[in-house]
Amino acid sequence: MAKNKRNAKNAGDAPALGFVGSMRWIWTQLTSMPTALFLLLLLAVAAVPGSIFPQRSANPEVVVQYLEQHPVAGPWLDKFQMFEVYSSVWFSAIYLLLFISLVGCILPRIKKHAKALRTPPPRTPAKMQRLPQYTSLEIIEGESDTPDDDQVIEDTYKILKKRGYRVERRKDATGRSVAAERGYIREIGNILFHVSLLGVLAAAGIGQSFGYGGQRVLVEGETFVNSLVAYDSFTPGSSFSADDLPGYSVKLDKFDIVFDRESKDYFGQPIDFTAHVQVRKDADSQPVEEELKVNKPLRINGADVYLVGNGYAPVVTVRDGKGNISYSGPLVSVPQDSVYTSLMVLKVPDASPEQLGFQGFLLPTAVIGEDNISRSADPNAINPLLQLNSFYGDLGLDSGNPQNVYVLDTDKMKELNNRNLKAGGISLAAGETYELPNNLGSITFDDLKRYVALDVNYDPGKLPIAIFAGLALLGLIVSMFTPRRRVWVKLINEDGKRKIEYALLARGEDPRLEREAVELQKIFDKAWPLASQEQDLGAVNG
Amino acid sequence: MGSNAGALEPINETLGMYSQLFMLLAAMAYVVVFVFFALDLAKSNKTIAEMDAAALKEDEKLLVGAGVGSVSKMGRGRRGEEVRPDRVSEDIVSDKMNYTKLSANRPMARIAVALMWLAMLLHGFAVVSRAFAAHRVPWGNMYEFMTTGALVVSVVYLVVLFFKDLRFVGSFISGLVTLMLCSATIGFPTPVGHLVPALQSPWIVIHVSIAVAASALFAISFAMNVLQLIQHARMKRIATGQQDKLPFMRLVPGAGALENFAYRINTISFVMWTFTVIAGAIWAEAAWGRYWGWDPKEVWSFVIWVVYAGYLHARATGGWTGPRSAWLSIIGFLCVVFNFTIVNIFFNGLHSYAGV
Ligand code: HEM
């Protein structure tokens, strides 16, 4: 870091930089620690708007709604990409700059550390007293275990080696000594951490561009065969090709919900969703029965199928004015509350002489209240009832504009059934048929099924990301909690006495340096007969 | 969780009632603890003044007896110089946060700690009985996050007290715990219930427990950093010869010691937070079909992670020591609180299971 700074200053002083010089200057600035720190904090700030404004990637409908409600501010916010913060130009710019800065910082550090790994521990300082943890111990002569000089050096070498130090014996003008260093792995951990962050980003990018996501609603009894046409909506990555879709199929046999029936506080709250499905890995293989649950996706040929929603699908049959069946099948309804009062909309463009439209609610367990209005009293289908209004006329489907299937456009239609009309609303229990007024047809409530909403997701980046994230965590732990420190032990002759001097130096944060000094003293004490002296004051009470 | 949820064991409602009762008792006990810690600070002001006077007298005796040189080690009370509070505080509280000779003179603090053990046991019973009542881990909604989180803060603090004299943050910790219990009981009263399906995963045990533990540690380092700033400002005043307006801060170690201690705690909690985020992503992959979707909760977890990463960089490599890095850590903790309160309550996202 310091070196970078100095370079930056020199470059700044130079009168004419030229192109290469300018680029080098920019590079030095970008990879300096203050810049990296600034970018890092900027990234934190830049992430915040995405939690305040609705995001297209997660809730496109909410964004549309927001734009309608804020006609002035909305378009401005949109211009600044506030509804797609995490793919916005400015957010991308910040993290890309940060990662460039990261690369610029890591590369020299890797080079430097590779060299450090091959370099012996540094020269023994002449004045060890100046170092933070300094101790001097006198050797008692004449004892049976009094060591000679060679013995001292040899023992020290072994002791430090055993404690994980890289050790080197020295002999110079001031005497014999041992130099040691440990904790090279701290820097390796640090580099691993930063490189793994790059890995996470790269894997996320690759996963996004080669993956895809899709949604599909599946009613009991239906089969989903994986192919583009089978999806209700599909979002491919930029490098996705339709040939990549594996041809598996999933059939929904039955969907079960368990509701809480014991607790008075949570009566009716769902406590379990289970979809019983049959999975075929490909067209030729045998179906296998499996369970799909909220925290238990199906994992098929690399793609994952998730259970993300559910509801009721009433099966209805509509006959038109000529007596022909113009609609027959399950109709997906949208639950509105905890007792599954469900909104349903049915468009019957094939009916003649008039197109027909229905909208209303499904009540799974209909009860009639005091006000004579039916409501649902339970999420389970104990007494299912359809309450519908009907319309005839132009459904507006020919205009070519995409229409929301859950919204009936009644602009060009006339009301046929409604509580306020003479004919009244339609109220159908299971198995019943209602004849529409004016001989326009009939509607039958045949059956009630459940459906599940599935998310299908294929992301080849998942596994690499998990691996890089794990490595990052490992690197982080190593770099945070392995101390890097140096020790020098010196044998000196002073006033005819032989003394052992030693000192420790931390490289980076090292709260346990003092404890190591005390530990070493204990070990030396055990190895040789020593009269302890002049300890560094701090070392006593560690 | 068993695959057949029909077999979920029924809730033990009676035990649930006892849990709520004990939670109230614990909250009241913590209030008393808070009062005693506060009394300790007030009373210690007096004790310290007495000790100062005694120390001054002793110094003078020594100086007369042995000459200046021999007492210079502690740098205390050279003739003619007033005893400077920071000097004495070195003597009565240790920068290593070990217990010192002042410890014996703090009866209020001793009572506070003893009462806090009582409060913690009541609290612990409340949390554990709730877990047994529901047959699951006691952190499935906002009420449970808060009460269990508060228990973690309390337990961690009491355990650390065995090794280090951190009684100077006692009023902060007991105040925080009281606040958490009160807002849980008043703001989010939630009867015992089963987990919603999205939370029925082994990951709730790992992800949430580590998140809560990391937050508890962030809270402790936050307290250290706030005290560090106060201590720093106070030292500056004293150095310029102004009067010491906050004498109780002499119970608190020096700004440098606080900073180092906060840093060490933050390294641990940062690693735990990193793990929390990774575990959250793994769980999100299983439950929601994507490992990362910039849900408001995810956004703020990311922001917290980046702010603390910035803090570590600022200190380790940027040379930002002193108040500047302390501010980053404080901002980080404010983000933690924000993530836990405002985001849970007001931001709509997939994490909105919080039972509010
Ligand atoms: C341009 C970008 C970056 C540069 C230049 C950079 C540089 C460094 C350096 C030099 C260290 C060594 C600290 C030490 O010696 O103890 C370090 C540590 C660290 N970096 Fe980065 N880094 C960058 C980006 C990031 C990012 C994006 C993160 C994650 C958000 C991150 C997280 C960490 C962590 C957690 C440590 C360990 C802190 C410590 O060792 O005390 N770094 N970084």
CSV table of C-alpha atoms in Angstrom, one decimal, chain A residues 63 72 127 130 148 154 176 183-184 189 206 224 234 284 317 326 347 431:
chain,number,residue,atom,x,y,z
A,63,VAL,CA,-43.3,-1.4,-10.1
A,72,VAL,CA,-44.2,12.7,-11.4
A,127,LYS,CA,19.3,-4.0,19.7
A,130,ARG,CA,13.6,-2.0,21.6
A,148,ASP,CA,26.9,-25.4,26.1
A,154,GLU,CA,20.0,-26.5,18.9
A,176,ARG,CA,24.9,-16.6,17.7
A,183,GLY,CA,1.9,-17.3,10.3
A,184,TYR,CA,2.6,-17.1,6.6
A,189,GLY,CA,-5.9,-16.9,3.9
A,206,ILE,CA,-21.8,-17.2,-15.6
A,224,PHE,CA,-45.7,-30.5,-17.0
A,234,PHE,CA,-39.9,-17.9,-19.0
A,284,ASP,CA,-38.2,-43.1,-21.8
A,317,THR,CA,-68.1,-26.3,-18.1
A,326,SER,CA,-67.3,-23.7,-25.4
A,347,LYS,CA,-63.3,-15.6,-20.5
A,431,GLY,CA,-72.4,-30.3,-9.3
